[in-house]
PDB file of C-alpha atoms in Angstrom:
ATOM      1  CA  MET A   1       5.908  -3.880  26.663  1.00  0.00           C
ATOM      2  CA  SER A   2       6.462  -4.502  22.936  1.00  0.00           C
ATOM      3  CA  ARG A   3       9.066  -2.405  21.177  1.00  0.00           C
ATOM      4  CA  THR A   4       8.311   0.471  18.801  1.00  0.00           C
ATOM      5  CA  LEU A   5       9.083  -0.434  15.179  1.00  0.00           C
ATOM      6  CA  ILE A   6       8.046   2.797  13.406  1.00  0.00           C
ATOM      7  CA  GLU A   7       7.706   6.228  14.959  1.00  0.00           C
ATOM      8  CA  LEU A   8       6.669   9.485  13.296  1.00  0.00           C
ATOM      9  CA  LYS A   9       7.373  12.638  15.267  1.00  0.00           C
ATOM     10  CA  SER A  10       5.609  15.899  14.296  1.00  0.00           C
ATOM     11  CA  ALA A  11       5.558  14.718  10.689  1.00  0.00           C
ATOM     12  CA  CYS A  12       4.498  17.204   8.014  1.00  0.00           C
ATOM     13  CA  ARG A  13       4.053  16.284   4.369  1.00  0.00           C
ATOM     14  CA  GLU A  14       2.918  18.405   1.415  1.00  0.00           C
ATOM     15  CA  GLU A  15       2.312  17.759  -2.264  1.00  0.00           C
ATOM     16  CA  SER A  16       3.066  20.163  -5.075  1.00  0.00           C
ATOM     17  CA  LEU A  17       0.204  21.407  -7.227  1.00  0.00           C
ATOM     18  CA  PRO A  18       0.221  23.275 -10.550  1.00  0.00           C
ATOM     19  CA  ARG A  19       1.079  26.975 -10.748  1.00  0.00           C
ATOM     20  CA  GLY A  20       3.401  26.825  -7.767  1.00  0.00           C
ATOM     21  CA  ARG A  21       0.747  25.826  -5.258  1.00  0.00           C
ATOM     22  CA  SER A  22       0.994  23.149  -2.585  1.00  0.00           C
ATOM     23  CA  ARG A  23      -1.402  21.191  -0.409  1.00  0.00           C
ATOM     24  CA  CYS A  24      -0.912  19.815   3.075  1.00  0.00           C
ATOM     25  CA  LEU A  25      -1.321  16.058   3.441  1.00  0.00           C
ATOM     26  CA  LEU A  26       0.031  15.520   6.965  1.00  0.00           C
ATOM     27  CA  LYS A  27       0.294  18.194   9.634  1.00  0.00           C
ATOM     28  CA  ASP A  28       2.221  17.652  12.853  1.00  0.00           C
ATOM     29  CA  VAL A  29       1.419  13.921  12.937  1.00  0.00           C
ATOM     30  CA  SER A  30       2.935  11.832  15.725  1.00  0.00           C
ATOM     31  CA  PHE A  31       2.312   8.107  15.517  1.00  0.00           C
ATOM     32  CA  ALA A  32       4.029   4.976  16.832  1.00  0.00           C
ATOM     33  CA  LEU A  33       3.540   1.460  15.503  1.00  0.00           C
ATOM     34  CA  ARG A  34       4.551  -1.165  18.020  1.00  0.00           C
ATOM     35  CA  GLU A  35       5.516  -4.774  17.477  1.00  0.00           C
ATOM     36  CA  GLY A  36       2.451  -6.968  16.998  1.00  0.00           C
ATOM     37  CA  GLN A  37       0.017  -4.134  16.298  1.00  0.00           C
ATOM     38  CA  LYS A  38      -2.374  -4.423  13.357  1.00  0.00           C
ATOM     39  CA  VAL A  39      -3.616  -0.935  12.587  1.00  0.00           C
ATOM     40  CA  ALA A  40      -6.106   0.165   9.934  1.00  0.00           C
ATOM     41  CA  VAL A  41      -6.187   3.695   8.559  1.00  0.00           C
ATOM     42  CA  PHE A  42      -9.410   5.613   7.894  1.00  0.00           C
ATOM     43  CA  SER A  43      -9.095   9.010   6.274  1.00  0.00           C
ATOM     44  CA  ASP A  44     -11.196  11.873   4.956  1.00  0.00           C
ATOM     45  CA  PHE A  45      -8.712  12.213   2.082  1.00  0.00           C
ATOM     46  CA  ASN A  46      -7.040   9.277   0.340  1.00  0.00           C
ATOM     47  CA  LYS A  47      -3.830  11.168  -0.314  1.00  0.00           C
ATOM     48  CA  SER A  48      -3.348  11.888   3.383  1.00  0.00           C
ATOM     49  CA  ALA A  49      -3.614   8.174   4.187  1.00  0.00           C
ATOM     50  CA  ASN A  50      -1.221   7.312   1.353  1.00  0.00           C
ATOM     51  CA  ALA A  51       1.198   9.979   2.597  1.00  0.00           C
ATOM     52  CA  LEU A  52       1.192   8.381   6.047  1.00  0.00           C
ATOM     53  CA  LEU A  53       2.026   4.972   4.557  1.00  0.00           C
ATOM     54  CA  GLU A  54       4.734   6.392   2.300  1.00  0.00           C
ATOM     55  CA  CYS A  55       6.378   8.363   5.105  1.00  0.00           C
ATOM     56  CA  ALA A  56       6.146   5.429   7.524  1.00  0.00           C
ATOM     57  CA  SER A  57       8.058   3.281   5.034  1.00  0.00           C
ATOM     58  CA  GLU A  58      10.433   6.133   4.083  1.00  0.00           C
ATOM     59  CA  VAL A  59       9.589   6.027   0.398  1.00  0.00           C
ATOM     60  CA  ALA A  60       8.543   9.694   0.551  1.00  0.00           C
ATOM     61  CA  PRO A  61      10.317  12.504   2.421  1.00  0.00           C
ATOM     62  CA  LEU A  62       8.872  14.731   5.104  1.00  0.00           C
ATOM     63  CA  GLN A  63       8.830  18.508   4.799  1.00  0.00           C
ATOM     64  CA  SER A  64       9.493  18.625   8.532  1.00  0.00           C
ATOM     65  CA  GLY A  65       9.478  16.281  11.492  1.00  0.00           C
ATOM     66  CA  LYS A  66      11.146  12.918  11.807  1.00  0.00           C
ATOM     67  CA  VAL A  67      10.526   9.231  11.156  1.00  0.00           C
ATOM     68  CA  GLU A  68      12.440   6.485  12.944  1.00  0.00           C
ATOM     69  CA  ILE A  69      12.360   2.888  11.696  1.00  0.00           C
ATOM     70  CA  ARG A  70      13.643   0.059  13.874  1.00  0.00           C
ATOM     71  CA  ALA A  71      12.624  -2.979  11.801  1.00  0.00           C
ATOM     72  CA  ASN A  72      12.581  -4.449   8.320  1.00  0.00           C
ATOM     73  CA  VAL A  73       9.630  -2.563   6.812  1.00  0.00           C
ATOM     74  CA  SER A  74       8.010  -3.190   3.446  1.00  0.00           C
ATOM     75  CA  TRP A  75       7.292  -0.507   0.885  1.00  0.00           C
ATOM     76  CA  PRO A  76       3.551   0.321   0.583  1.00  0.00           C
ATOM     77  CA  LEU A  77       2.444  -2.893  -1.096  1.00  0.00           C
ATOM     78  CA  PRO A  78       1.836  -3.594  -3.897  1.00  0.00           C
ATOM     79  CA  SER A  79       3.410  -0.565  -5.617  1.00  0.00           C
ATOM     80  CA  ARG A  80       7.019  -0.911  -6.697  1.00  0.00           C
ATOM     81  CA  GLY A  81       8.057   2.232  -8.545  1.00  0.00           C
ATOM     82  CA  ALA A  82      11.794   1.547  -8.826  1.00  0.00           C
ATOM     83  CA  LEU A  83      11.508  -1.292 -11.367  1.00  0.00           C
ATOM     84  CA  GLU A  84      13.408  -0.841 -14.623  1.00  0.00           C
ATOM     85  CA  GLY A  85      11.284  -0.899 -17.762  1.00  0.00           C
ATOM     86  CA  VAL A  86      14.239  -1.842 -19.964  1.00  0.00           C
ATOM     87  CA  MET A  87      14.678  -5.041 -17.949  1.00  0.00           C
ATOM     88  CA  THR A  88      12.457  -8.079 -18.259  1.00  0.00           C
ATOM     89  CA  GLY A  89      10.109  -9.226 -15.528  1.00  0.00           C
ATOM     90  CA  ARG A  90      12.508 -12.029 -14.689  1.00  0.00           C
ATOM     91  CA  GLN A  91      15.487  -9.655 -14.473  1.00  0.00           C
ATOM     92  CA  ASN A  92      13.575  -7.317 -12.187  1.00  0.00           C
ATOM     93  CA  ALA A  93      12.473 -10.281 -10.069  1.00  0.00           C
ATOM     94  CA  LYS A  94      16.098 -11.420  -9.752  1.00  0.00           C
ATOM     95  CA  PHE A  95      17.195  -7.931  -8.717  1.00  0.00           C
ATOM     96  CA  LEU A  96      14.477  -7.641  -6.055  1.00  0.00           C
ATOM     97  CA  GLN A  97      15.204 -11.142  -4.805  1.00  0.00           C
ATOM     98  CA  ALA A  98      18.862 -10.209  -4.348  1.00  0.00           C
ATOM     99  CA  VAL A  99      17.821  -7.198  -2.235  1.00  0.00           C
ATOM    100  CA  TYR A 100      14.810  -8.508  -0.297  1.00  0.00           C
ATOM    101  CA  GLY A 101      14.821 -12.270  -0.796  1.00  0.00           C
ATOM    102  CA  THR A 102      15.948 -15.202   1.295  1.00  0.00           C
ATOM    103  CA  PRO A 103      19.488 -16.422   0.523  1.00  0.00           C
ATOM    104  CA  GLY A 104      19.474 -19.790  -1.162  1.00  0.00           C
ATOM    105  CA  GLU A 105      15.854 -19.482  -2.318  1.00  0.00           C
ATOM    106  CA  GLU A 106      16.374 -17.477  -5.501  1.00  0.00           C
ATOM    107  CA  TYR A 107      14.872 -20.073  -7.862  1.00  0.00           C
ATOM    108  CA  GLU A 108      11.847 -20.779  -5.666  1.00  0.00           C
ATOM    109  CA  GLN A 109      11.025 -17.118  -5.016  1.00  0.00           C
ATOM    110  CA  ILE A 110      11.364 -16.051  -8.656  1.00  0.00           C
ATOM    111  CA  ALA A 111       9.187 -18.983  -9.731  1.00  0.00           C
ATOM    112  CA  ARG A 112       6.626 -17.931  -7.119  1.00  0.00           C
ATOM    113  CA  ILE A 113       6.553 -14.385  -8.515  1.00  0.00           C
ATOM    114  CA  GLU A 114       5.933 -15.767 -12.000  1.00  0.00           C
ATOM    115  CA  GLU A 115       3.155 -18.020 -10.700  1.00  0.00           C
ATOM    116  CA  LEU A 116       1.319 -15.316  -8.765  1.00  0.00           C
ATOM    117  CA  ALA A 117       1.604 -12.734 -11.554  1.00  0.00           C
ATOM    118  CA  ALA A 118      -0.134 -15.156 -13.937  1.00  0.00           C
ATOM    119  CA  LEU A 119       1.177 -13.349 -17.024  1.00  0.00           C
ATOM    120  CA  GLU A 120       0.583 -14.535 -20.573  1.00  0.00           C
ATOM    121  CA  PRO A 121       3.135 -17.122 -21.775  1.00  0.00           C
ATOM    122  CA  GLY A 122       6.487 -15.511 -22.569  1.00  0.00           C
ATOM    123  CA  CYS A 123       5.681 -12.127 -21.011  1.00  0.00           C
ATOM    124  CA  PHE A 124       7.822 -12.727 -17.926  1.00  0.00           C
ATOM    125  CA  ASP A 125      10.870 -12.649 -20.210  1.00  0.00           C
ATOM    126  CA  GLN A 126       9.836  -9.516 -22.093  1.00  0.00           C
ATOM    127  CA  ARG A 127      10.903  -5.980 -21.191  1.00  0.00           C
ATOM    128  CA  MET A 128       8.520  -4.449 -18.708  1.00  0.00           C
ATOM    129  CA  LYS A 129       8.169  -1.266 -20.768  1.00  0.00           C
ATOM    130  CA  SER A 130       6.260  -3.364 -23.290  1.00  0.00           C
ATOM    131  CA  TRP A 131       3.726  -4.428 -20.658  1.00  0.00           C
ATOM    132  CA  GLY A 132       0.341  -2.811 -20.192  1.00  0.00           C
ATOM    133  CA  PRO A 133      -0.587  -1.227 -16.840  1.00  0.00           C
ATOM    134  CA  LEU A 134      -2.590  -4.259 -15.696  1.00  0.00           C
ATOM    135  CA  MET A 135       0.310  -6.654 -16.332  1.00  0.00           C
ATOM    136  CA  ARG A 136       2.575  -4.339 -14.350  1.00  0.00           C
ATOM    137  CA  ALA A 137       0.040  -4.155 -11.513  1.00  0.00           C
ATOM    138  CA  ARG A 138      -0.203  -7.957 -11.401  1.00  0.00           C
ATOM    139  CA  PHE A 139       3.589  -8.222 -11.250  1.00  0.00           C
ATOM    140  CA  ASP A 140       3.675  -5.663  -8.416  1.00  0.00           C
ATOM    141  CA  VAL A 141       1.154  -7.708  -6.435  1.00  0.00           C
ATOM    142  CA  ALA A 142       3.126 -10.918  -7.007  1.00  0.00           C
ATOM    143  CA  VAL A 143       6.380  -9.312  -5.857  1.00  0.00           C
ATOM    144  CA  SER A 144       4.692  -7.963  -2.738  1.00  0.00           C
ATOM    145  CA  LEU A 145       3.644 -11.456  -1.655  1.00  0.00           C
ATOM    146  CA  VAL A 146       7.003 -13.211  -1.925  1.00  0.00           C
ATOM    147  CA  PHE A 147       9.418 -11.384   0.367  1.00  0.00           C
ATOM    148  CA  ASP A 148       9.451 -11.438   4.168  1.00  0.00           C
ATOM    149  CA  PHE A 149       9.271  -8.271   6.322  1.00  0.00           C
ATOM    150  CA  ASP A 150       8.769  -7.510  10.011  1.00  0.00           C
ATOM    151  CA  VAL A 151       6.185  -4.835   9.164  1.00  0.00           C
ATOM    152  CA  TYR A 152       3.815  -4.950   6.206  1.00  0.00           C
ATOM    153  CA  ILE A 153       2.401  -1.666   4.936  1.00  0.00           C
ATOM    154  CA  ILE A 154      -0.547  -2.284   2.613  1.00  0.00           C
ATOM    155  CA  SER A 155      -1.992   0.421   0.373  1.00  0.00           C
ATOM    156  CA  LYS A 156      -5.470   0.796  -1.105  1.00  0.00           C
ATOM    157  CA  ARG A 157      -4.109  -0.468  -4.434  1.00  0.00           C
ATOM    158  CA  PHE A 158      -3.998  -4.032  -3.132  1.00  0.00           C
ATOM    159  CA  PRO A 159      -6.537  -5.923  -5.315  1.00  0.00           C
ATOM    160  CA  TRP A 160      -8.271  -7.931  -2.651  1.00  0.00           C
ATOM    161  CA  SER A 161     -11.283  -9.125  -4.621  1.00  0.00           C
ATOM    162  CA  GLN A 162     -10.828 -10.627  -8.088  1.00  0.00           C
ATOM    163  CA  PRO A 163     -13.984 -12.679  -8.728  1.00  0.00           C
ATOM    164  CA  ALA A 164     -13.247 -13.119 -12.444  1.00  0.00           C
ATOM    165  CA  ARG A 165     -10.530 -15.668 -11.577  1.00  0.00           C
ATOM    166  CA  PRO A 166     -11.622 -17.392  -8.343  1.00  0.00           C
ATOM    167  CA  GLN A 167      -8.778 -19.936  -8.340  1.00  0.00           C
ATOM    168  CA  LEU A 168      -6.150 -17.238  -8.679  1.00  0.00           C
ATOM    169  CA  GLU A 169      -7.920 -15.053  -6.138  1.00  0.00           C
ATOM    170  CA  ALA A 170      -7.761 -17.952  -3.678  1.00  0.00           C
ATOM    171  CA  LEU A 171      -4.044 -18.341  -4.431  1.00  0.00           C
ATOM    172  CA  VAL A 172      -3.373 -14.643  -3.846  1.00  0.00           C
ATOM    173  CA  ARG A 173      -5.417 -14.608  -0.635  1.00  0.00           C
ATOM    174  CA  GLU A 174      -3.607 -17.666   0.708  1.00  0.00           C
ATOM    175  CA  ALA A 175      -0.225 -16.125  -0.121  1.00  0.00           C
ATOM    176  CA  PHE A 176      -1.215 -12.850   1.547  1.00  0.00           C
ATOM    177  CA  GLU A 177      -2.515 -14.489   4.701  1.00  0.00           C
ATOM    178  CA  ARG A 178       0.552 -16.680   5.060  1.00  0.00           C
ATOM    179  CA  ARG A 179       2.872 -13.712   4.514  1.00  0.00           C
ATOM    180  CA  VAL A 180       1.267 -11.382   7.091  1.00  0.00           C
ATOM    181  CA  SER A 181       0.475 -14.009   9.725  1.00  0.00           C
ATOM    182  CA  GLY A 182       1.953 -12.923  13.039  1.00  0.00           C
ATOM    183  CA  LYS A 183       3.415  -9.736  11.556  1.00  0.00           C
ATOM    184  CA  THR A 184       2.905  -6.065  12.398  1.00  0.00           C
ATOM    185  CA  LEU A 185       0.501  -4.407   9.946  1.00  0.00           C
ATOM    186  CA  LEU A 186      -0.434  -0.904   8.798  1.00  0.00           C
ATOM    187  CA  LEU A 187      -3.298  -1.057   6.274  1.00  0.00           C
ATOM    188  CA  PHE A 188      -5.257   1.440   4.236  1.00  0.00           C
ATOM    189  CA  HIS A 189      -7.955   0.145   1.890  1.00  0.00           C
ATOM    190  CA  GLN A 190     -11.415   1.044   0.613  1.00  0.00           C
ATOM    191  CA  ASP A 191     -12.746  -2.387   1.571  1.00  0.00           C
ATOM    192  CA  GLU A 192     -13.571  -2.095   5.272  1.00  0.00           C
ATOM    193  CA  GLU A 193     -14.249  -5.821   5.475  1.00  0.00           C
ATOM    194  CA  PHE A 194     -10.653  -6.365   4.341  1.00  0.00           C
ATOM    195  CA  LEU A 195      -9.421  -3.973   7.033  1.00  0.00           C
ATOM    196  CA  GLY A 196     -11.545  -5.522   9.760  1.00  0.00           C
ATOM    197  CA  ARG A 197     -10.405  -9.028   8.910  1.00  0.00           C
ATOM    198  CA  TYR A 198      -6.777  -8.227   9.726  1.00  0.00           C
ATOM    199  CA  CYS A 199      -6.807  -5.217  12.062  1.00  0.00           C
ATOM    200  CA  ASP A 200      -7.957  -4.876  15.652  1.00  0.00           C
ATOM    201  CA  GLU A 201      -6.936  -1.216  16.006  1.00  0.00           C
ATOM    202  CA  ALA A 202      -7.396   1.848  13.794  1.00  0.00           C
ATOM    203  CA  ILE A 203      -6.620   5.525  13.432  1.00  0.00           C
ATOM    204  CA  VAL A 204      -8.681   8.191  11.682  1.00  0.00           C
ATOM    205  CA  ILE A 205      -6.995  10.992   9.757  1.00  0.00           C
ATOM    206  CA  SER A 206      -9.028  14.188   9.412  1.00  0.00           C
ATOM    207  CA  ASP A 207      -7.801  17.588   8.246  1.00  0.00           C
ATOM    208  CA  CYS A 208      -4.294  16.122   7.845  1.00  0.00           C
ATOM    209  CA  GLN A 209      -4.048  15.087  11.497  1.00  0.00           C
ATOM    210  CA  ILE A 210      -4.837  11.987  13.538  1.00  0.00           C
ATOM    211  CA  ALA A 211      -8.267  12.816  14.923  1.00  0.00           C
ATOM    212  CA  TYR A 212      -9.066   9.484  16.562  1.00  0.00           C
ATOM    213  CA  LYS A 213      -7.350   6.262  17.560  1.00  0.00           C
ATOM    214  CA  GLY A 214      -8.740   3.192  19.264  1.00  0.00           C
ATOM    215  CA  SER A 215     -10.184  -0.238  18.610  1.00  0.00           C
ATOM    216  CA  PHE A 216     -11.175  -1.017  15.034  1.00  0.00           C
ATOM    217  CA  PRO A 217     -14.948  -1.059  15.703  1.00  0.00           C
ATOM    218  CA  ASP A 218     -14.832   2.204  17.654  1.00  0.00           C
ATOM    219  CA  ALA A 219     -12.682   3.974  15.043  1.00  0.00           C
ATOM    220  CA  GLN A 220     -14.880   2.697  12.211  1.00  0.00           C
ATOM    221  CA  LYS A 221     -17.980   3.996  13.974  1.00  0.00           C
ATOM    222  CA  TRP A 222     -16.332   7.357  14.717  1.00  0.00           C
ATOM    223  CA  PHE A 223     -15.255   7.675  11.078  1.00  0.00           C
ATOM    224  CA  HIS A 224     -18.747   7.112   9.714  1.00  0.00           C
ATOM    225  CA  LEU A 225     -20.356   9.417  12.245  1.00  0.00           C
ATOM    226  CA  ASN A 226     -17.938  12.305  11.763  1.00  0.00           C
ATOM    227  CA  ILE A 227     -16.182  12.064   8.412  1.00  0.00           C
ATOM    228  CA  THR A 228     -18.731  11.072   5.741  1.00  0.00           C
ATOM    229  CA  LYS A 229     -19.708  14.631   4.769  1.00  0.00           C
ATOM    230  CA  SER A 230     -16.155  15.982   4.677  1.00  0.00           C
ATOM    231  CA  LEU A 231     -15.014  12.899   2.753  1.00  0.00           C
ATOM    232  CA  ILE A 232     -17.448  13.709  -0.064  1.00  0.00           C
ATOM    233  CA  GLU A 233     -16.399  17.352  -0.094  1.00  0.00           C
ATOM    234  CA  ASP A 234     -12.678  16.529  -0.172  1.00  0.00           C
ATOM    235  CA  ASP A 235     -13.139  14.019  -2.993  1.00  0.00           C
ATOM    236  CA  SER A 236     -14.927  16.685  -5.023  1.00  0.00           C
ATOM    237  CA  GLN A 237     -12.165  19.205  -4.415  1.00  0.00           C
ATOM    238  CA  ASP A 238      -9.528  16.649  -5.316  1.00  0.00           C
ATOM    239  CA  GLN A 239     -11.345  15.811  -8.548  1.00  0.00           C
ATOM    240  CA  GLU A 240     -11.343  19.499  -9.497  1.00  0.00           C
ATOM    241  CA  VAL A 241      -7.564  19.600  -9.094  1.00  0.00           C
ATOM    242  CA  GLU A 242      -7.104  16.394 -11.080  1.00  0.00           C
ATOM    243  CA  ASP A 243      -9.465  17.554 -13.849  1.00  0.00           C
ATOM    244  CA  SER A 244      -7.349  20.656 -14.328  1.00  0.00           C
ATOM    245  CA  SER A 245      -4.047  18.756 -14.025  1.00  0.00           C
ATOM    246  CA  PRO A 246      -3.897  15.618 -16.194  1.00  0.00           C
ATOM    247  CA  GLU A 247      -0.345  14.924 -15.122  1.00  0.00           C
ATOM    248  CA  LEU A 248      -1.539  14.258 -11.564  1.00  0.00           C
ATOM    249  CA  ILE A 249      -3.928  11.461 -12.557  1.00  0.00           C
ATOM    250  CA  GLU A 250      -2.572   8.030 -11.768  1.00  0.00           C
ATOM    251  CA  GLU A 251      -3.812   4.628 -12.767  1.00  0.00           C
ATOM    252  CA  SER A 252      -5.989   2.799 -10.246  1.00  0.00           C
ATOM    253  CA  PRO A 253      -5.691  -0.930 -10.896  1.00  0.00           C
ATOM    254  CA  ASP A 254      -7.476  -1.578  -7.610  1.00  0.00           C
ATOM    255  CA  GLU A 255     -10.686  -0.483  -9.341  1.00  0.00           C
ATOM    256  CA  VAL A 256     -10.464  -2.994 -12.213  1.00  0.00           C
ATOM    257  CA  GLN A 257      -9.984  -6.720 -12.627  1.00  0.00           C
ATOM    258  CA  LEU A 258      -6.273  -7.530 -12.651  1.00  0.00           C
ATOM    259  CA  TRP A 259      -6.734 -11.189 -13.599  1.00  0.00           C
TER     260      TRP A 259
END
């Protein structure tokens, strides 16, 4: 039997809301990701799915429960929140290469980041705080495709379709497919075709808990039969919170053309 690479045990995760309130995102979730599995995530609430990815990669803490990681696990790609805005793109790339990169391949991997980001001439050597959000998102995607991990965790912010630049889209797709080939995957994305292309298993999160797990086709069918109505209701409730709390609104480069 294949070994367990990530295991969540009775994981609970909350988010803080204005006026001292909080909201549950994960409630008593137990989940194991084994070597070689390729698991998609369906959810009635995007933030619950994102919380699962963040806790599985240990970029966000649990309120209670435990997560055990027994492999080299990526952050939820393509986000990379720890980059320094006072440093240039090249300096940040060098720092990340020193942490996550392959020894002896510094020049090649940094050049690959610059190629995939497809920034305007000279921008790679400018401070990142001078970049717009789309340039930053493109850099995040490029970084996510260069380094090697045992487990790849992919968030809904991954810009799978970029028809405005078909040649660059083909380059990004080829880099993604080469990077995740033969690896263990945990994916959450709005594009179900994207999920189905890479995953043969899936879980469904409903009411902050794992309500269903099984093959990808069965989980997809269960999700659409049981979750559609509650998904609409939860999105409406979430929009009400965001409308009253501008500080909670985050950019969504997955909904626009990055290139």
